[in-house]
Short mmCIF file of C-alpha atoms in Angstrom, two decimals:
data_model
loop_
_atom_site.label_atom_id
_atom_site.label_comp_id
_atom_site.label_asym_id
_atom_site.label_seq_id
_atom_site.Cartn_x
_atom_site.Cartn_y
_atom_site.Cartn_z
CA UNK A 923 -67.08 25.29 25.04
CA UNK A 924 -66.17 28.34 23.23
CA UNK A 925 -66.51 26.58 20.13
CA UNK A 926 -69.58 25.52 21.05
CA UNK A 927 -70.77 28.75 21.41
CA UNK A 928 -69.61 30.38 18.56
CA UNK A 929 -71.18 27.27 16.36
CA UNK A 930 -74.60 27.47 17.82
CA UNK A 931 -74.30 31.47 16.82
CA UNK A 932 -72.91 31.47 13.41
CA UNK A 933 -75.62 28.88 12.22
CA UNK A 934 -77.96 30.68 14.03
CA UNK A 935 -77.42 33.88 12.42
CA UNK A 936 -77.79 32.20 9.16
CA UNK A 937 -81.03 30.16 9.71
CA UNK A 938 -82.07 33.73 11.47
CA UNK A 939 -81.76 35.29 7.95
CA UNK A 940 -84.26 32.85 6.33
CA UNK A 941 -86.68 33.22 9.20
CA UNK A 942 -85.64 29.66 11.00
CA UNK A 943 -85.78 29.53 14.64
CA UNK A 944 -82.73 28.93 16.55
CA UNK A 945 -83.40 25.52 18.45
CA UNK A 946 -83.07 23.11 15.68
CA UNK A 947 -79.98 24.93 14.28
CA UNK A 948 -78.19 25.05 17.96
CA UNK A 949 -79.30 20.89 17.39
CA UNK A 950 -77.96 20.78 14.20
CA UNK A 951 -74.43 22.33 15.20
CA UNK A 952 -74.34 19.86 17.57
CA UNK A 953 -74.89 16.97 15.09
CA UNK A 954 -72.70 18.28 12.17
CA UNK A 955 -69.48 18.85 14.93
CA UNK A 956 -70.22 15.64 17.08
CA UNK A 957 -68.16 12.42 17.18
CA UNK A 958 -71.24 10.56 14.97
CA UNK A 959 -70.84 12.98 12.30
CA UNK A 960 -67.75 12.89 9.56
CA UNK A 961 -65.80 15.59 9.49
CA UNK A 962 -63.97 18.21 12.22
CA UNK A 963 -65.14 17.06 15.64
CA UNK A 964 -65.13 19.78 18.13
CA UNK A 965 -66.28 17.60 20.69
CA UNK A 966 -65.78 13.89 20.76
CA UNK A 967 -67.37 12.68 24.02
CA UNK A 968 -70.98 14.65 24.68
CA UNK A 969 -70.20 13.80 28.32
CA UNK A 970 -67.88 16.56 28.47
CA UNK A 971 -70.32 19.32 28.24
CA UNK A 972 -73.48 17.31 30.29
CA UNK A 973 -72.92 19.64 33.60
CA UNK A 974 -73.56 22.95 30.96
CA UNK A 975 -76.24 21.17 29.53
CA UNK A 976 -77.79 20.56 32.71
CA UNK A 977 -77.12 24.09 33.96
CA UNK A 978 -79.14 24.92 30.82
CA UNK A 979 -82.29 23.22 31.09
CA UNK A 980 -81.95 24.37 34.92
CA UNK A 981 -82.11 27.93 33.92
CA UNK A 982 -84.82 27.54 31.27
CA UNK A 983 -87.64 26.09 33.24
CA UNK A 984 -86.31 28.29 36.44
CA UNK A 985 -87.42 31.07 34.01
CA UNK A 986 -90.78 29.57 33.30
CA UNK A 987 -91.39 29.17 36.99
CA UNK A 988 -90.94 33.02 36.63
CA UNK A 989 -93.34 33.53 34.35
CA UNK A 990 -95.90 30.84 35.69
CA UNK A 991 -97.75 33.04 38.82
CA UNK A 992 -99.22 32.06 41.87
CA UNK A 993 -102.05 33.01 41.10
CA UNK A 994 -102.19 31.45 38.16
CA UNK A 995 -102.29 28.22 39.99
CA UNK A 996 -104.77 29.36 42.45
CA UNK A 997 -106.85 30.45 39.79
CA UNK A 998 -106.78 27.79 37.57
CA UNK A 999 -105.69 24.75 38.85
CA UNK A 1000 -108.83 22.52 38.14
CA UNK A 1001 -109.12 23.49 34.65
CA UNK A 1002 -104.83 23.34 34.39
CA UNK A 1003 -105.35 19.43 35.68
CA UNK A 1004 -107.92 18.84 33.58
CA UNK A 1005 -106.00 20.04 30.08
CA UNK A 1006 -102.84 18.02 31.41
CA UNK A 1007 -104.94 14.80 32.14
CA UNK A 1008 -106.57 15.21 28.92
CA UNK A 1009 -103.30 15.84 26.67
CA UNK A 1010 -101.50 13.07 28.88
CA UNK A 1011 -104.33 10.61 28.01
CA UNK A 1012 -104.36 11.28 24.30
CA UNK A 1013 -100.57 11.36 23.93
CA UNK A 1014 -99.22 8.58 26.38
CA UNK A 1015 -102.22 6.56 25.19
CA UNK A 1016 -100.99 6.77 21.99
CA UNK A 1017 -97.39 5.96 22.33
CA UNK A 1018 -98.43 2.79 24.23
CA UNK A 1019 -100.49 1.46 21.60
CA UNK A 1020 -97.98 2.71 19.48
CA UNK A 1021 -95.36 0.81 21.44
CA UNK A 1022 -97.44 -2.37 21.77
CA UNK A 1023 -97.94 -2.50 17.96
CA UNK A 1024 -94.75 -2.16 16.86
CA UNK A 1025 -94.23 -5.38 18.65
CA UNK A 1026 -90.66 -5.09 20.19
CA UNK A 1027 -91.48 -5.85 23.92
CA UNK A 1028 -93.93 -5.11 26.99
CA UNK A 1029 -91.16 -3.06 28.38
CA UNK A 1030 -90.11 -1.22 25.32
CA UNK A 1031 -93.72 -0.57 24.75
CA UNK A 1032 -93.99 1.55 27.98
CA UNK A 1033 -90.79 3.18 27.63
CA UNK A 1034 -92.53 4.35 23.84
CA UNK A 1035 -95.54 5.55 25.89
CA UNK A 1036 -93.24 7.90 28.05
CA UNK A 1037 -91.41 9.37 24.41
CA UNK A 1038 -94.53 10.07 22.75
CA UNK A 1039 -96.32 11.21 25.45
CA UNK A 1040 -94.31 13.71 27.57
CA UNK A 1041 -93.19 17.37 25.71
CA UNK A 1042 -89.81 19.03 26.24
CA UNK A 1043 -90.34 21.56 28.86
CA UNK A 1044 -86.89 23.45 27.46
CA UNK A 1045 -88.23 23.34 23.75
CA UNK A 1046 -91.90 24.99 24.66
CA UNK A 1047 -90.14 27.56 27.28
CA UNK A 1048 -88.02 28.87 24.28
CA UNK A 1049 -90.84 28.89 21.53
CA UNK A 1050 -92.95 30.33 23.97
CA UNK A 1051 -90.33 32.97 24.39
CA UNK A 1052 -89.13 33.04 20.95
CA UNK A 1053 -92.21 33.65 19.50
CA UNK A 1054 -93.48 36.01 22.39
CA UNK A 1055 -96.30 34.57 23.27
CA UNK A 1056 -95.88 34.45 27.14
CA UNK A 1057 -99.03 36.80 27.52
CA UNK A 1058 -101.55 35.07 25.20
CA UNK A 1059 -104.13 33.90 27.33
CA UNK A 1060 -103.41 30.54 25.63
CA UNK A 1061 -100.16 30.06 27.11
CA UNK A 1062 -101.04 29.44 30.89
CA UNK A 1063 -102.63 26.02 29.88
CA UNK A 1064 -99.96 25.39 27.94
CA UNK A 1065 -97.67 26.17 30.76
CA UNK A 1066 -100.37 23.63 33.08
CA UNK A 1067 -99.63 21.41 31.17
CA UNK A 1068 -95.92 21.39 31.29
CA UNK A 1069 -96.19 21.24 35.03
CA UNK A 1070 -98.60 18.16 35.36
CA UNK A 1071 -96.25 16.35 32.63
CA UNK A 1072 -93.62 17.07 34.95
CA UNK A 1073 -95.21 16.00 37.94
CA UNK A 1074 -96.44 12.73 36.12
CA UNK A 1075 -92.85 12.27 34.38
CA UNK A 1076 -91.27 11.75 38.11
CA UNK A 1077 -94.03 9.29 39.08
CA UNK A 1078 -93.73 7.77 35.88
CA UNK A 1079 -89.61 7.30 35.76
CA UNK A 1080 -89.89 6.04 39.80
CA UNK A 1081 -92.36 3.37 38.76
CA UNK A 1082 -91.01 2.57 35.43
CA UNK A 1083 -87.03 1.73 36.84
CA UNK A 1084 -88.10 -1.61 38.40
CA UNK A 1085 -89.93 -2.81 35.50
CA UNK A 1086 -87.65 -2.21 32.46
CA UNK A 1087 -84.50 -3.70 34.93
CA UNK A 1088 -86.37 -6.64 35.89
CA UNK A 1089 -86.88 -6.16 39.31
CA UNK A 1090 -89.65 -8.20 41.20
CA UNK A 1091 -90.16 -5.77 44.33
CA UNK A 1092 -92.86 -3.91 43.67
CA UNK A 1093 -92.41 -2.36 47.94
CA UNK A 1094 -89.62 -0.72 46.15
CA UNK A 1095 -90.90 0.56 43.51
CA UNK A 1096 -93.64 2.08 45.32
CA UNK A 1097 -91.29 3.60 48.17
CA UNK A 1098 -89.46 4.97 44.96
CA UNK A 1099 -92.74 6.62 43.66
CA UNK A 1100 -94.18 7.62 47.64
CA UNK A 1101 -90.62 9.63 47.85
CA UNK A 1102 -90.81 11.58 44.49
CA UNK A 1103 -94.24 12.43 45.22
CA UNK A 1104 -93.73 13.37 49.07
CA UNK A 1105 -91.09 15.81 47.72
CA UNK A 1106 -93.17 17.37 45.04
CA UNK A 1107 -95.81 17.74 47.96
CA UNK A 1108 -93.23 19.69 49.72
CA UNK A 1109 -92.51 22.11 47.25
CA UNK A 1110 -95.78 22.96 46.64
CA UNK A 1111 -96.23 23.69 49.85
CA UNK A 1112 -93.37 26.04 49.99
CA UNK A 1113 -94.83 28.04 46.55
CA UNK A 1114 -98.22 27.76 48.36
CA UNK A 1115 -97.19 29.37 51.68
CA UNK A 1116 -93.40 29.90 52.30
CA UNK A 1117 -93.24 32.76 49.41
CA UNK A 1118 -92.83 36.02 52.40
CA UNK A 1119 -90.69 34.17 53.50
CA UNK A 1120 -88.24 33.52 50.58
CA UNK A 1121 -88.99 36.67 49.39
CA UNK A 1122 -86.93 38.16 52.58
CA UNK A 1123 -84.29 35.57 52.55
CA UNK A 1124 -83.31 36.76 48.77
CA UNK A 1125 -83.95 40.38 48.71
CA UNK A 1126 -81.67 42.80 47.84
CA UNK A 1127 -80.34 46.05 46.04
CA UNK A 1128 -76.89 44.34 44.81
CA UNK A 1129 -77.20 42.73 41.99
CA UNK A 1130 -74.60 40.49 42.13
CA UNK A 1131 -75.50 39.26 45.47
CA UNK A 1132 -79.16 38.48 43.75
CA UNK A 1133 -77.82 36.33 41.04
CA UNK A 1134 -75.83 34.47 42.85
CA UNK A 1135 -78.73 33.75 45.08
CA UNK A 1136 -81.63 33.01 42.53
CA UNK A 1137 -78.88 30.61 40.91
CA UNK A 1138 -77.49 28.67 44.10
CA UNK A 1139 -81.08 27.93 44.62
CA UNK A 1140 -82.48 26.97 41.53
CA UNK A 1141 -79.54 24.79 40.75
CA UNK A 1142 -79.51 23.26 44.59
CA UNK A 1143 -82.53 22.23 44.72
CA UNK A 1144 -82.70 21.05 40.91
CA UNK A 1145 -80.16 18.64 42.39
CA UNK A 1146 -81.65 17.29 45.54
CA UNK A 1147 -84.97 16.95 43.45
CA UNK A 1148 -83.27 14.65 40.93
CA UNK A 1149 -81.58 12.64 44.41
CA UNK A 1150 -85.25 11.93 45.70
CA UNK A 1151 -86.79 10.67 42.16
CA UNK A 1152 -87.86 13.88 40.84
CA UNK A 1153 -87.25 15.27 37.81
CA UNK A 1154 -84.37 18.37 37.92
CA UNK A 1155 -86.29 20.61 36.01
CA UNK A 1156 -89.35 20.48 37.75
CA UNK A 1157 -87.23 21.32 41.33
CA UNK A 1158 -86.26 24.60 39.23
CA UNK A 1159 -89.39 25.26 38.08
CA UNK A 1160 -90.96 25.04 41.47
CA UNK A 1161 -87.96 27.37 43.05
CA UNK A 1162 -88.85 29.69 40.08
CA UNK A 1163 -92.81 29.76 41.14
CA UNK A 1164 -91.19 30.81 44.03
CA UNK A 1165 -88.89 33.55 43.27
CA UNK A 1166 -91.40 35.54 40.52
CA UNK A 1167 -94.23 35.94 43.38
CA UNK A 1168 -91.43 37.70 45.72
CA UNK A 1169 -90.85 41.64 45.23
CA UNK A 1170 -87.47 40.84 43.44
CA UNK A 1171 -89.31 38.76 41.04
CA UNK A 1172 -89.16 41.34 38.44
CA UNK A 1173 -85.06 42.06 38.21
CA UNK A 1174 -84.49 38.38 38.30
CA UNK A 1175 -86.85 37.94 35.37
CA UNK A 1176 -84.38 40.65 33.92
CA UNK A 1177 -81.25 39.13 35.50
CA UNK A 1178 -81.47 35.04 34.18
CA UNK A 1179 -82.16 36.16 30.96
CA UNK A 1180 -78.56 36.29 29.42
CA UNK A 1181 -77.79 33.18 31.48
CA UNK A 1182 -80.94 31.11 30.37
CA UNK A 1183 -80.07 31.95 26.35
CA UNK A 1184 -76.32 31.26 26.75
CA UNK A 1185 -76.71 27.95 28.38
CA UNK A 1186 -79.91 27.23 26.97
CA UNK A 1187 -77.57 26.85 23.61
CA UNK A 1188 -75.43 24.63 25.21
CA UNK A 1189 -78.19 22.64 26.33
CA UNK A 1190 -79.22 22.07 22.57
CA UNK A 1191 -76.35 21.73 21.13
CA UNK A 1192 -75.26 19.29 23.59
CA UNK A 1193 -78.22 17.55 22.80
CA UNK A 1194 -76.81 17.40 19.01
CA UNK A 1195 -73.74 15.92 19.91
CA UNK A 1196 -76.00 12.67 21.41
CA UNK A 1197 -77.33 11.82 17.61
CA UNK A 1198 -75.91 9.33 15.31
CA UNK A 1199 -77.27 10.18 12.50
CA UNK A 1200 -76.02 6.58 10.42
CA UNK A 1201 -78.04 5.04 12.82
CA UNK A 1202 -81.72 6.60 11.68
CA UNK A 1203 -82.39 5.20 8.51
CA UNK A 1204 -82.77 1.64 10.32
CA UNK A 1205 -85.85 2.98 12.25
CA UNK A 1206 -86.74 5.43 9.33
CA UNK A 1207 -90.56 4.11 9.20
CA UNK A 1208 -91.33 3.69 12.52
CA UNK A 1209 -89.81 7.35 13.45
CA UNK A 1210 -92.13 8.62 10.74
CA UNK A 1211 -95.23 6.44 12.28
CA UNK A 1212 -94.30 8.13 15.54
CA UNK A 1213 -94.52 11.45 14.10
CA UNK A 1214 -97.56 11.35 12.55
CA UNK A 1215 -99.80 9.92 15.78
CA UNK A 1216 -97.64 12.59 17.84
CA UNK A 1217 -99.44 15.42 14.85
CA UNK A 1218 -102.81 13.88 14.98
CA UNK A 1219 -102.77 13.30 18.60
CA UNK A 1220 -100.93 17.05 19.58
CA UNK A 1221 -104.18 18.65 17.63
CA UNK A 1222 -106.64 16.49 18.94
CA UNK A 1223 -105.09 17.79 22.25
CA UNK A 1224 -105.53 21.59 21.03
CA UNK A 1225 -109.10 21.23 20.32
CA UNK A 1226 -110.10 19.54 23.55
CA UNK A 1227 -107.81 22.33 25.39
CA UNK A 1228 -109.40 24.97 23.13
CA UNK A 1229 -113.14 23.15 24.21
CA UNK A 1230 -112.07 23.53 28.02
CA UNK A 1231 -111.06 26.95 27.91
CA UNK A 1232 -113.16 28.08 25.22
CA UNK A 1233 -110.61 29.32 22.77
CA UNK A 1234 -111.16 29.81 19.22
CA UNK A 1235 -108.99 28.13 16.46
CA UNK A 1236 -105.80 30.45 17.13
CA UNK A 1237 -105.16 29.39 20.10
CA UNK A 1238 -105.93 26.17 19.91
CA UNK A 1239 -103.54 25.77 16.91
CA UNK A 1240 -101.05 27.36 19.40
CA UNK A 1241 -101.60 25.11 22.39
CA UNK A 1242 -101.31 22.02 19.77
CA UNK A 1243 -97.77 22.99 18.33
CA UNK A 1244 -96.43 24.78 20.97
CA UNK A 1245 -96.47 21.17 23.18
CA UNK A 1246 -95.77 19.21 19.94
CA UNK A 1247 -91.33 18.80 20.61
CA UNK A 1248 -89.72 16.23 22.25
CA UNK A 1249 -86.77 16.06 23.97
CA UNK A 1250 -84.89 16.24 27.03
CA UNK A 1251 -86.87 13.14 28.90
CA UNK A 1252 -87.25 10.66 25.85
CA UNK A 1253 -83.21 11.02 26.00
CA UNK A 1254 -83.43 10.20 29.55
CA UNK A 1255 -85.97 7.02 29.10
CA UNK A 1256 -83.62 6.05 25.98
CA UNK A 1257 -80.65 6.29 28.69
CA UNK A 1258 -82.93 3.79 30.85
CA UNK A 1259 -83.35 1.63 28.59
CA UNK A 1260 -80.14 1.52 27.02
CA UNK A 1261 -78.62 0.50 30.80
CA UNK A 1262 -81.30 -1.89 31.18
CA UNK A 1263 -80.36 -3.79 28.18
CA UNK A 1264 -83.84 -3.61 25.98
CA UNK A 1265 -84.32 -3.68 22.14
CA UNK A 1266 -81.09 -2.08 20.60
CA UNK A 1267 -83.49 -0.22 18.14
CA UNK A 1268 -84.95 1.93 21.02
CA UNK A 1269 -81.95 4.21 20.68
CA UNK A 1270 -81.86 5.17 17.17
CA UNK A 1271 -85.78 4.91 17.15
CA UNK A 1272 -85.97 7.95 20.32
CA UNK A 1273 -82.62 9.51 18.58
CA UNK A 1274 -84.61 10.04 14.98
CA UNK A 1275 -87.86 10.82 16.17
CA UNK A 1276 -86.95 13.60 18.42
CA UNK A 1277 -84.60 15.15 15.82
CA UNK A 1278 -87.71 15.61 13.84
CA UNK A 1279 -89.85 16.75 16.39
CA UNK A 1280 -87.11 18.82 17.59
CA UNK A 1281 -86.84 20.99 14.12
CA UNK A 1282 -90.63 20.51 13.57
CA UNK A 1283 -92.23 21.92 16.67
CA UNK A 1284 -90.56 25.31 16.77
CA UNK A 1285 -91.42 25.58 12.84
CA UNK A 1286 -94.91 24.57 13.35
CA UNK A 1287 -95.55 27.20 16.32
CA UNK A 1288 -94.51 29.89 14.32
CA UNK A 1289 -97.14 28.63 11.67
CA UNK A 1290 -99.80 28.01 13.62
CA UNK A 1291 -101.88 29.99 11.31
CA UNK A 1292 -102.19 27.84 9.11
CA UNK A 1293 -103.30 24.73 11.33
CA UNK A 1294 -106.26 27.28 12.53
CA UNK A 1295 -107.76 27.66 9.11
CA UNK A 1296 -108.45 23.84 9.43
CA UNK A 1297 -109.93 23.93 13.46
CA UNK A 1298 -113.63 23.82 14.15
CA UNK A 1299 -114.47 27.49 16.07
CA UNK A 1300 -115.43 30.82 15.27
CA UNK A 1301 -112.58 32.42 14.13
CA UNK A 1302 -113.35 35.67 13.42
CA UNK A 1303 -114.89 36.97 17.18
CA UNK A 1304 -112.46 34.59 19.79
CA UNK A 1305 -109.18 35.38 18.00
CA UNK A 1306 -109.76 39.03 17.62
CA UNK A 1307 -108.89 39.33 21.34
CA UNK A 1308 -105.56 37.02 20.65
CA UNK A 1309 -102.75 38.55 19.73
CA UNK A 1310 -100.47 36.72 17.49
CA UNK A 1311 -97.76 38.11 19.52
CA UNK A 1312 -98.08 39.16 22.63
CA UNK A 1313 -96.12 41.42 24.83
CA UNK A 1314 -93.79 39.68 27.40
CA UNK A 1315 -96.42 38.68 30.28
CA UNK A 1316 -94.99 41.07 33.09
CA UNK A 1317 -96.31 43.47 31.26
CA UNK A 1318 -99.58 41.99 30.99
CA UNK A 1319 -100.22 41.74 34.46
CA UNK A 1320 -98.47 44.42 35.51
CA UNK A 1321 -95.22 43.42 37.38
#
């Protein structure tokens, strides 16, 4: 673990001198020290840091549950649907065309619609932070987004079991589904009304005492949101929601953040150790297909965002590379569909293509610039009141 650590830091202090950002080089210290990689292994079975890793995606959406207010839901929920409908229709669309045409199975082909279609929640918190951009007016449907993925990723998964295993009970399948959703239903409905509530439950001065409460929680109910169908990171999200409405919400924002960037390395690097790369060049065309409808499709998605929300071409260029990585869930649906015994190339295929989104997301939201000289809008009088970097978002509504 220490080595881990101190390999994720060294690269990234080198990349940091060139102006790279740090996700793709915490990947790429996975890869290069992995057990698929020749050379010094510092960790030959990935399984042996997967509770860290978890811990680390935990903490990173637990943070953007921070950051994502109340009101911001109550504000702008119909328009937030609307941009997460509209970039899920465009993206999971896509991928099952994408899937279908490539020809390597019905089941396969839906598992392809869930890669190219859902963005990594953990990749867009930390760009988002990264690049300091949580106060751009942009970033709340961006952040809308995120959570309707989310919400559709855990219907998605709790449908999608019984079909790519070869189950015939469709009662199942749609008990599966009815649970996820009932539980989602419940934790809205603690955000929506049990806030006072919480907020006296977890207050007070000692800050030890606080961060030991913030993280039993998020990481509890991460955990009994995964044992009823739901995705873990959306249970911390929703416990984050939570905690940044209460009157502590400010000093935990303060408190996670050393935790969420020391195991948010892990998480990365972790996710390193899971790529073979002597396996890629087998898919190599295919990856690349992939890529390109995720680009064309991810900007399509910024301009119909930037439409909804009237933006100007800044923004939009923001919302469509901010949401273009992939990630944590592809792994999971390659996972799935390794156990279920489908096309052998699915593996490779999911491994390559989100390597490349991976190291080309975080690049392209930092040069996002230069995909809004291309975007339809008027420049020169919407982006004027966009920063290109904002000041952290407490600040901007004055926690």
């Amino acid at each position: 673990m220490g080595g881990a650590f101190l390999a994720a830091a060294v690269l990234a202090r080198l990349g940091g001198r060139i102006g790279l950002p740090t996700i793709p080089l915490f990947i790429l210290a996975g890869i290069l020290l992995g057990p698929n990689t020749p050379g010094y292994v510092l960790v030959s079975d990935p399984h042996d840091l997967e509770m860290l890793s978890l811990l680390g995606l935990v903490l990173l959406l637990f943070y953007l549950g921070l950051e994502f207010h109340m009101d911001d839901l109550k504000t702008g929920g119909r328009k937030m649907a609307l941009a997460g409908g509209a970039y899920l229709a465009l993206n999971v669309g896509a991928g099952l065309g994408f899937g279908f045409a490539l020809g390597w199975g019905t089941a396969e082909a839906l598992v392809l619609a869930g890669v190219l279609g859902i963005s990594s929640s953990a990749i867009v918190t930390k760009v988002l932070v990264d690049l300091g951009r949580l106060g751009n007016p942009e970033t709340r449907p961006v952040l809308g987004i995120i959570v309707v993925e989310d919400i559709f990723l855990a219907l998605y998964l709790a449908a999608l079991q019984p079909v790519i295993s070869g189950a015939d009970s469709m009662a199942a399948a749609v008990g599966d589904a009815g649970k996820a959703f009932g539980f989602l239903l419940l934790l809205a409905a603690a955000a929506r009304w049990g806030t006072k509530l919480i907020g006296r439950l977890i207050a007070t001065r000692d800050n030890e005492l606080l961060v030991i409460s913030f993280l039993g929680a998020a990481v509890l109910v991460a955990g009994v949101s995964e044992w009823f169908g739901v995705a873990d990171a959306i249970g911390a999200f929703m416990v984050g929601l939570m905690l940044g409405s209460t009157s502590s919400g400010a000093r935990i924002r303060e408190l996670v953040h050393p935790l969420r960037d020391a195991f948010g390395a892990i998480f990365f690097f972790a996710f390193g150790l899971s790529i073979a790369p002597g396996d890629l060049p087998t898919v190599l065309w295919p990856v690349l297909a992939a890529v390109a409808v995720t680009l064309l499709m991810n900007v399509l998605a910024g301009i119909v965002v930037g439409r909804l929300y009237r933006f100007g071409p800044r923004p939009s260029a923001n919302v469509a590379t901010s949401l273009l990585a992939r990630g944590e869930f592809a792994l999971i649906l390659a996972t799935m569909a390794a156990t279920a015994g489908l096309d052998d190339r699915l593996s490779p295929f999911i491994a390559g293509y989100v390597l490349i989104l991976a190291v080309l997301g975080p690049l392209a939201a930092g040069r996002a610039n230069w995909l809004a000289r291309i975007l339809p809008g008027r420049a020169a009088r919407q982006d004027a009141e966009v920063p290109a970097e904002a000041e952290p978002v407490a600040a901007s509504r004055g926690a």
